[in-house]
Coordinates of C-alpha atoms in Angstrom, one line a residue:
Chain A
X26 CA -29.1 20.9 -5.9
X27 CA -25.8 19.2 -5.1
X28 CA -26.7 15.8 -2.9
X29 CA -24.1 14.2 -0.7
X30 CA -23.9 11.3 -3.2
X31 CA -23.0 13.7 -6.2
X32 CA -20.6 15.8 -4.5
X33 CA -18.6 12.3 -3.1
X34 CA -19.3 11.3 -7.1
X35 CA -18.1 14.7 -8.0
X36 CA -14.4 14.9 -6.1
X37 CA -13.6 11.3 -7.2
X38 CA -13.8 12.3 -10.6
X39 CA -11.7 15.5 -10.1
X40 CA -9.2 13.3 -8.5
X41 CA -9.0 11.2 -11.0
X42 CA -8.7 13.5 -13.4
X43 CA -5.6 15.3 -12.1
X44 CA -4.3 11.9 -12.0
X45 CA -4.0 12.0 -15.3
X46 CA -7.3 9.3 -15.7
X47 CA -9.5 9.4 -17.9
X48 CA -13.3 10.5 -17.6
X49 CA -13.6 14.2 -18.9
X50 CA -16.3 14.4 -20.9
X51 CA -18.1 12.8 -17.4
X52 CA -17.0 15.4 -15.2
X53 CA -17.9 18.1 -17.6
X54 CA -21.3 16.4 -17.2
X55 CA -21.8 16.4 -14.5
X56 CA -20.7 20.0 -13.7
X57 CA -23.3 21.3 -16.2
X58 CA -25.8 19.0 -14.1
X59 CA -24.5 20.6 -10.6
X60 CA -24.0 23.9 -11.7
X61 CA -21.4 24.1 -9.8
X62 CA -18.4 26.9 -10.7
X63 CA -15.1 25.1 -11.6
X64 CA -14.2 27.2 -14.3
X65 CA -10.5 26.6 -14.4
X66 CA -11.0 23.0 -14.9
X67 CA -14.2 22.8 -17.0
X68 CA -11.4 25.6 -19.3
X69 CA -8.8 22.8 -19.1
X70 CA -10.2 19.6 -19.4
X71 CA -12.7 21.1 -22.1
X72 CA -10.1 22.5 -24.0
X73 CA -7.9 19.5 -24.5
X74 CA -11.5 17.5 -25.3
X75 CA -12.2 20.5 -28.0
X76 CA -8.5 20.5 -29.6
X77 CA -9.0 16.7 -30.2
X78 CA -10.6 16.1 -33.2
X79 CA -11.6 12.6 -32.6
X80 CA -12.9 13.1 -29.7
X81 CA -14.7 16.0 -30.1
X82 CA -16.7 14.4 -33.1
X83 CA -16.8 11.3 -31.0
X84 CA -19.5 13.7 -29.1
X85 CA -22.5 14.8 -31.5
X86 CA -24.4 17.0 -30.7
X87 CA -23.3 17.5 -27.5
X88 CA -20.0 19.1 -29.0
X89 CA -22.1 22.5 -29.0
X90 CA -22.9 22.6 -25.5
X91 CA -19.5 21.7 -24.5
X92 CA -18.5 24.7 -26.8
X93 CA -21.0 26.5 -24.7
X94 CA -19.6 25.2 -21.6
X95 CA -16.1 26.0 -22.3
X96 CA -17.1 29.6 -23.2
X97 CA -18.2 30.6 -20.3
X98 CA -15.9 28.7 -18.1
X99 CA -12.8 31.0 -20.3
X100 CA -14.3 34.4 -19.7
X101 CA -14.7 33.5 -16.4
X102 CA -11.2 32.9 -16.2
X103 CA -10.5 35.7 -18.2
X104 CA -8.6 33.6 -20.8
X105 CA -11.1 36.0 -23.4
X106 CA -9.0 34.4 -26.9
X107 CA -10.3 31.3 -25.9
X108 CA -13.7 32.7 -25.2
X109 CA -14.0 34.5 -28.7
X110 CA -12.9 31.5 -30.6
X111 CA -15.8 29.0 -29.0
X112 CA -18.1 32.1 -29.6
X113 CA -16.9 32.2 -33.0
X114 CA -17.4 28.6 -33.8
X115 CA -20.8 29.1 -32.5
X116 CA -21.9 31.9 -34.4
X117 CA -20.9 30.2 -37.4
X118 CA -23.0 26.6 -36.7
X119 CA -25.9 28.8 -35.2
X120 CA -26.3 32.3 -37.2
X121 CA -29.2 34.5 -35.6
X122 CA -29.3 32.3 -32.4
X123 CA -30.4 34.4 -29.6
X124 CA -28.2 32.0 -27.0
X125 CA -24.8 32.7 -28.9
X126 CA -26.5 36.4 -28.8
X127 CA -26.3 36.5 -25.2
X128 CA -22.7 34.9 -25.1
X129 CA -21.6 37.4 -27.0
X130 CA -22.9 40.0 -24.4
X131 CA -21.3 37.9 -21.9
X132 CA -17.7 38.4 -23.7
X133 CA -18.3 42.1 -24.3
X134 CA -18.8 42.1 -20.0
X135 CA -15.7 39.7 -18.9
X136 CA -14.0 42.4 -21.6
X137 CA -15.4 45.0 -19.2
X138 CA -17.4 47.0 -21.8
X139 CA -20.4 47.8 -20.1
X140 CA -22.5 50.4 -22.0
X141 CA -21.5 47.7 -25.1
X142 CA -22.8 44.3 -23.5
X143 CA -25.9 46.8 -21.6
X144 CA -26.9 47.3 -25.4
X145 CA -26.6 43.9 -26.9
X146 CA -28.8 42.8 -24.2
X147 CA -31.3 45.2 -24.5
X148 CA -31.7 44.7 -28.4
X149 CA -32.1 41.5 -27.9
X150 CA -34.4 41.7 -25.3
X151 CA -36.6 43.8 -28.0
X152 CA -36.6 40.3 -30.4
X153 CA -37.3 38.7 -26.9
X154 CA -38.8 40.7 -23.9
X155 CA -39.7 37.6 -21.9
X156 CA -35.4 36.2 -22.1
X157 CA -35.1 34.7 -19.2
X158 CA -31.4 34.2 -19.1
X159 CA -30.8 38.1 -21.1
X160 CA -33.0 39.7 -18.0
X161 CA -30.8 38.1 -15.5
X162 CA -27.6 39.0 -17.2
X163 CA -28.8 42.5 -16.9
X164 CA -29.2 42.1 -13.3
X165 CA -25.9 40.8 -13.1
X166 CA -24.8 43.3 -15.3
X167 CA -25.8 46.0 -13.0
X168 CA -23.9 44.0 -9.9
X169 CA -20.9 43.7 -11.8
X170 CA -20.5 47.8 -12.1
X171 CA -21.4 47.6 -8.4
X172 CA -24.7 49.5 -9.0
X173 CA -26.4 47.1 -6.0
X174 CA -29.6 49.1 -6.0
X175 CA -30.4 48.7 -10.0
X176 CA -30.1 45.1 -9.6
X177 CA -32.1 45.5 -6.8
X178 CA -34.4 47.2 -8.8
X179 CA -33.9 44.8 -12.2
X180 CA -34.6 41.7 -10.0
X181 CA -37.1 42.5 -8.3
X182 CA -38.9 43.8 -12.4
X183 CA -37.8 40.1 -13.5
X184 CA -39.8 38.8 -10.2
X185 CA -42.7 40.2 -10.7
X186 CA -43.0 38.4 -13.6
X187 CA -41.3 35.0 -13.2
X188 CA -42.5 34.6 -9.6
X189 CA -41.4 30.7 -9.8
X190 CA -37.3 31.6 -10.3
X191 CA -36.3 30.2 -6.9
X192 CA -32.7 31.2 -8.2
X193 CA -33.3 34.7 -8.4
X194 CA -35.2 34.8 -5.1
X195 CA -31.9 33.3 -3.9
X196 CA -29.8 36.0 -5.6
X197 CA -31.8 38.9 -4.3
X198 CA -31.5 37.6 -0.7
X199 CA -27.6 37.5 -1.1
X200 CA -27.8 41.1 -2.5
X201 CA -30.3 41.9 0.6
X202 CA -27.7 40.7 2.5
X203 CA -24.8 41.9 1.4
X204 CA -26.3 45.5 2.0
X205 CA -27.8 44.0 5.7
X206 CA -31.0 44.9 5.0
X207 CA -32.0 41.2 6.4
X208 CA -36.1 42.4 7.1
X209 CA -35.8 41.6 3.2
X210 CA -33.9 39.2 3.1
X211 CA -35.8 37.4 5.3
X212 CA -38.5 38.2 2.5
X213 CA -37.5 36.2 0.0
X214 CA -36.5 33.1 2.2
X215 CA -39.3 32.8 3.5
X216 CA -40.4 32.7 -0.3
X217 CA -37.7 30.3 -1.1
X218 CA -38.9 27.6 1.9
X219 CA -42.4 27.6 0.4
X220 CA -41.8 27.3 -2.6
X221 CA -38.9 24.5 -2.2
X222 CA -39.9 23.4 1.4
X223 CA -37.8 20.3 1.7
X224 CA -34.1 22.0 1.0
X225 CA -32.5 22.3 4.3
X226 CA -30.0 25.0 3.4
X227 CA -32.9 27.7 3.0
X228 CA -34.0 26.8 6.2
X229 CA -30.4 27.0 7.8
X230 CA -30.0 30.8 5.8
X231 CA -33.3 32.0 6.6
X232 CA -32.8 30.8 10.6
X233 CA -29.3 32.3 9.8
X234 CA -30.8 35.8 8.9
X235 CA -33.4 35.5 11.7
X236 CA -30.7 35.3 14.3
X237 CA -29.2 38.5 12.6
X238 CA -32.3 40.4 13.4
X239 CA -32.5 39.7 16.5
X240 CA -34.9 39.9 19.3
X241 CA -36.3 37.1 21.5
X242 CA -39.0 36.2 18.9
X243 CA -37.2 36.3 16.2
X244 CA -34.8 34.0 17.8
X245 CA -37.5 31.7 19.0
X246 CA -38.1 31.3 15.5
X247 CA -34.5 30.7 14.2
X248 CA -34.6 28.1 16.8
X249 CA -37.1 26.6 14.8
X250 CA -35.9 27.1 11.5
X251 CA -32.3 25.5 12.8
X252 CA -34.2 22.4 14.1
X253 CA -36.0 22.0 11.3
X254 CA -32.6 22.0 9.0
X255 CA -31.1 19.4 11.7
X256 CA -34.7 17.4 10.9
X257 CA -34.0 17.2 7.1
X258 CA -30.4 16.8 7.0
X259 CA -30.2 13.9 10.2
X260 CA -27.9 15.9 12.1
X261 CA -25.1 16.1 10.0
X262 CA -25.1 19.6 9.5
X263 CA -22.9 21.3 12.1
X264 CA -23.8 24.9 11.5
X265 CA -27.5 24.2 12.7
X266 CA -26.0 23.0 15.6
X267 CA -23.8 25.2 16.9
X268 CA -27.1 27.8 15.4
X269 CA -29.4 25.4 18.1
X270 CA -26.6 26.6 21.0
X271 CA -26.2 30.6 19.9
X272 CA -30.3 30.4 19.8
X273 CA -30.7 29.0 23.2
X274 CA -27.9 31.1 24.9
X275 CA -29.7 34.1 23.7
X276 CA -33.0 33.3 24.4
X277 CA -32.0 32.5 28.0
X278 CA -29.8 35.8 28.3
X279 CA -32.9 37.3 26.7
X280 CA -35.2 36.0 29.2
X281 CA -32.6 35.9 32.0
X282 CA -34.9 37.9 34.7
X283 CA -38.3 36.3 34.0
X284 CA -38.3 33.0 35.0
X285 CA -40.8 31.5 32.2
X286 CA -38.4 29.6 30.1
X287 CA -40.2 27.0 27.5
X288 CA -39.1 23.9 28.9
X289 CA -37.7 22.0 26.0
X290 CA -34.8 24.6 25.4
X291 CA -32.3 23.2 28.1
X292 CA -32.5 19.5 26.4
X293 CA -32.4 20.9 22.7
X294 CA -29.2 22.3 24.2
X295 CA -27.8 19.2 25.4
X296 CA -28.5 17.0 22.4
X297 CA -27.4 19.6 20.2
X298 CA -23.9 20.1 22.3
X299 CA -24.0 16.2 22.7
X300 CA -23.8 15.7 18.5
X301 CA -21.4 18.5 18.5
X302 CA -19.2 16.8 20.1
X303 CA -19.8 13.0 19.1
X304 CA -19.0 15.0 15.5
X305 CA -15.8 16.7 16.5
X306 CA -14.6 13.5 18.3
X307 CA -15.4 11.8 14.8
X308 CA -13.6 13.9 13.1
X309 CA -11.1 16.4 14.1
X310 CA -10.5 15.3 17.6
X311 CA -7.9 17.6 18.1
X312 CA -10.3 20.6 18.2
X313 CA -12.1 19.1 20.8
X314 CA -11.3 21.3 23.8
X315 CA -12.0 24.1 21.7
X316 CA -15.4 23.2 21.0
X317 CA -15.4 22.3 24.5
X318 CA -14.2 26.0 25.5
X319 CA -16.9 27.7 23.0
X320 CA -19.6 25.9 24.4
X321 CA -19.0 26.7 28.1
X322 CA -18.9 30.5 26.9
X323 CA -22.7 29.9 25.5
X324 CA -23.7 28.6 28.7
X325 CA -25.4 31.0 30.9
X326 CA -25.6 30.3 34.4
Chain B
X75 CA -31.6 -9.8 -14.1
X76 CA -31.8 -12.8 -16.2
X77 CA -32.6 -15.2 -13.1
X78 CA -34.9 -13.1 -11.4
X79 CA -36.6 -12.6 -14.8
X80 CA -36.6 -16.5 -14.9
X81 CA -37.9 -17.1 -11.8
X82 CA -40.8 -14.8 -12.5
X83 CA -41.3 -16.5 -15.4
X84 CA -41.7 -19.8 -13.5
X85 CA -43.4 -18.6 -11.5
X86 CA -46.3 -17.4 -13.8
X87 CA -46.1 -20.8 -15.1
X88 CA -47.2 -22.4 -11.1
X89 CA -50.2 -20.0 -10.8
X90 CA -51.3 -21.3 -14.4
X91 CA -51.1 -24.7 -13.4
X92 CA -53.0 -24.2 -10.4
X93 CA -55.8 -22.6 -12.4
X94 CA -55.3 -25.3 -15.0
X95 CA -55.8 -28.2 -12.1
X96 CA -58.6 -25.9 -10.4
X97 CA -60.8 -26.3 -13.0
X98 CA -59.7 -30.0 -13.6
X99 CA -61.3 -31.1 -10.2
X100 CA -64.3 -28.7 -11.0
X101 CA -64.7 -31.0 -13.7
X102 CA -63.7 -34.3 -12.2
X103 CA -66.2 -33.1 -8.9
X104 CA -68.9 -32.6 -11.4
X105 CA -68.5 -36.1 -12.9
X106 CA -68.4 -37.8 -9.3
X107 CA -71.7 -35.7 -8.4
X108 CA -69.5 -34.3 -5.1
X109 CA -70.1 -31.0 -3.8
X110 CA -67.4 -28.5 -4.2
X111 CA -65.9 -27.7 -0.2
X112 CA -62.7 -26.3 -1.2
X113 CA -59.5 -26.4 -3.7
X114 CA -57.3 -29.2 -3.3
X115 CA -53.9 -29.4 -1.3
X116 CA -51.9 -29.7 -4.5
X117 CA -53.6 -26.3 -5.9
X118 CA -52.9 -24.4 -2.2
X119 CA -49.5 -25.4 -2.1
X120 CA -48.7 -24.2 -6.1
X121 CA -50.6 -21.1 -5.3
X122 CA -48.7 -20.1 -2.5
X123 CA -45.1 -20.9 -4.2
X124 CA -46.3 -19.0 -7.3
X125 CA -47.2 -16.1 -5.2
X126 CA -43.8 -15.9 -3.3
X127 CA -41.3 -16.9 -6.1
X128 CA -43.8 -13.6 -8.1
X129 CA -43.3 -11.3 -5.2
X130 CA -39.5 -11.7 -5.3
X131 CA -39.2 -11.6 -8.8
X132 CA -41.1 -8.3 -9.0
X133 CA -39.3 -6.4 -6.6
X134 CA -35.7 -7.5 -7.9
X135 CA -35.9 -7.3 -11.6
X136 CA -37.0 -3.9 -11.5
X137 CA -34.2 -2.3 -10.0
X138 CA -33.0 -1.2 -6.8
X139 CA -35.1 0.8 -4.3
X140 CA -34.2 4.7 -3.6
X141 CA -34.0 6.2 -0.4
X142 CA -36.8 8.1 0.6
X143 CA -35.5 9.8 3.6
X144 CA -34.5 13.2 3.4
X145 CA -31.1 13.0 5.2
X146 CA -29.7 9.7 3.6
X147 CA -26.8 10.6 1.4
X148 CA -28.8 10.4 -2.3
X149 CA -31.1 12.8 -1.1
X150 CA -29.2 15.3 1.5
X151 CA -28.3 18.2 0.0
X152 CA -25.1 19.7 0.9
X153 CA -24.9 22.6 -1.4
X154 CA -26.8 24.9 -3.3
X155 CA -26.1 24.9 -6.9
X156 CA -23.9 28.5 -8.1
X157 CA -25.9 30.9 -9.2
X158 CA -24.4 30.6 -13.0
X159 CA -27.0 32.9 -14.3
X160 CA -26.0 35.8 -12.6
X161 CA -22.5 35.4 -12.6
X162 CA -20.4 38.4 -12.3
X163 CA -16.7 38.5 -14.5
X164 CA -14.7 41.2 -12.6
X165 CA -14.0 39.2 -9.9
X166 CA -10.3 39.0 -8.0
X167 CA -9.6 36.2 -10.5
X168 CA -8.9 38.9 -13.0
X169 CA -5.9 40.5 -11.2
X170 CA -4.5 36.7 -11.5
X171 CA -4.4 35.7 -14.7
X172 CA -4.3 31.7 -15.4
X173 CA -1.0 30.8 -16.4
X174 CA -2.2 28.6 -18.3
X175 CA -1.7 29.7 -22.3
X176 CA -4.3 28.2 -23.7
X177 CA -5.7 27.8 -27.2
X178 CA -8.9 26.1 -29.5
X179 CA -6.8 24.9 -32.2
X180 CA -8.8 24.3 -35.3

């Protein structure tokens, strides 16, 4: 989970870094910490650590991870050279390591040999039939050929088992998604918000998929769900605002003949409209009469 | 750090005093024959300073206090981490191939 403080913490460092400051080896840190995908630089910035001997002994131990690190980030990038090199290195510090295993897996997909990497995983999932990361690299595996319903079918194996994974909950609502099957989707949100109640952007995607679906009750509950993200994140998240105005626009075109309207709706409206615009004024107050112009469309008379 | 730790420290030192004196004028009242009504000034007053100058030492030197609301800016979250462990290769960024020509020198 990314917090407002480490993603400020985050940009200063890649700042600095493309001004030619120092702190690397911090901002490859904390990139493995936020698991966050900046491959190109992680390749860069890694690199020039790696190629400097000093340096790079300078690190201990950690010198493997960052060889890790940089691995990935390369095929990612498809600079695959690079890639086999690190794996290389690897393999020679750790023979008959099961994590350099799957690497090599990984390499043999960025290289785009599927029935290759499909049996490298599955031997060593016969060492290891309980590989946590080897299972989900199968499931990616299967998404990468753009066989959506095996990884369906692969995740929702791996689930059964490691119920806990809020990652690949996460991953098999995006898939759910991306086919618009939401009912499922919805599924494994829901899943998601009990088991990590207090994250605001499950909330804000499962009110998200809600509205999707559709019909007044439905709606009623995205309401909720959108509130509730505002609750947790103090307002400053704009896209359960403008989700608390879509909601109540709905609902009242919804209910537009029955004249049995829950009474708070009109004054969750208003606030949320109200920090909408204290927001926009804040900070782009240029695109003020356009928010201006999109709300007045929501309103129904 | 070093003054609040000395400040604790000193204060400690008061409340021992006051314990020390306490049982001083037990003794002294015990010599007089008096009956014991309650501490003296002297032992309210170091009480009460060795409790405040405590209380401020123990919530300084320890360190600073952490937000507890969800929505202040060490605990909001504004993303979701990427989802490394099912990351997919063939993406677009294959058809554009980093210029840069890079190599692990060794």
């Amino acid at each position: 989970m990314v917090t407002k403080t480490e993603e400020t913490q985050l940009n200063r460092l890649e700042s600095q870094l493309e001004h030619g400051g120092g702190g690397a080896w911090e901002y490859l840190c904390l990139v493995r910490k936020l698991k966050v995908r900046r491959s190109e630089k992680v390749l860069k910035h890694g690199l020039s650590i790696l190629n400097d001997p000093k340096k790079r002994s300078s690190l201990g131990h950690d010198e493997w991870t960052l060889y890790e690190q940089v691995a990935i980030a390369a095929m990612d990038c498809q600079s695959l050279d690079v890639a086999k090199d690190c794996i290389n290195v690897l393999q020679k510090r750790f023979p008959e390591s099961k994590r350099v295993g799957g690497l090599e897996g990984m390499l043999l997909e960025a290289k785009g040999c599927w029935t290759e990497a499909e049996k490298a995983y599955l031997s060593l999932l016969e060492d290891n039939p309980l590989d946590q990361v080897i299972h989900k690299r199968r499931v990616a595996l299967a998404k990468a050929q753009g066989k959506v319903s095996e990884a369906i079918e692969f995740l929702n194996k791996y689930l059964e088992i490691f119920m806990a994974d809020s990652d690949a909950w996460r991953e098999l609502a995006e898939i759910y998604i991306s086919l618009q099957m939401y009912k499922q989707a919805a599924f494994c949100y829901e899943e998601l918000i009990l088991s990590q109640p207090t994250v605001p952007l499950y909330h804000l995607a499962y009110a998200d998929v809600l509205y999707t679906l559709g019909g007044l009750e439905n709606l009623q509950a995205a309401k909720k769900y959108y509130s509730s993200t505002i609750d947790l994140t103090g307002g400053k998240n704009t896209r359960a605002l403008f989700g608390i105005c879509l909601c109540t626009s709905a609902i009242a075109q919804l209910t537009k003949g029955r004249n049995k309207e829950d009474k708070d709706s009109p004054d969750l409206q208003s606030l949320a409209t109200a920090a909408l615009e204290k927001e926009y004024k804040h900070r782009a107050s240029g695109k003020v009469p356009v928010l201006a112009s999109a709300l007045k469309s929501l309103k129904v008379s | 750090m070093g003054l609040g730790f000395a400040i604790g420290a000193f204060g400690v030192l008061i409340l021992a005093h006051a314990a020390y004196s306490t049982i001083q004028y037990r003794g002294l009242l015990k010599i007089m024959e008096e009956e014991f009504s309650g501490p003296p000034m002297n032992v309210v007053v170091e009480l009460l300073v060795g409790l405040v100058l405590c209380m401020w030492a123990a919530l300084t030197v320890p360190g600073k206090f952490l937000s507890i609301h969800p929505h202040s800016d060490e605990n909001r979250i504004v993303s979701l981490p990427a989802n490394m462990d099912f990351m997919v290769f063939n993406h677009r960024g294959k058809v554009f191939p980093s210029a840069m020509d890079l190599k692990l020198k060794h």
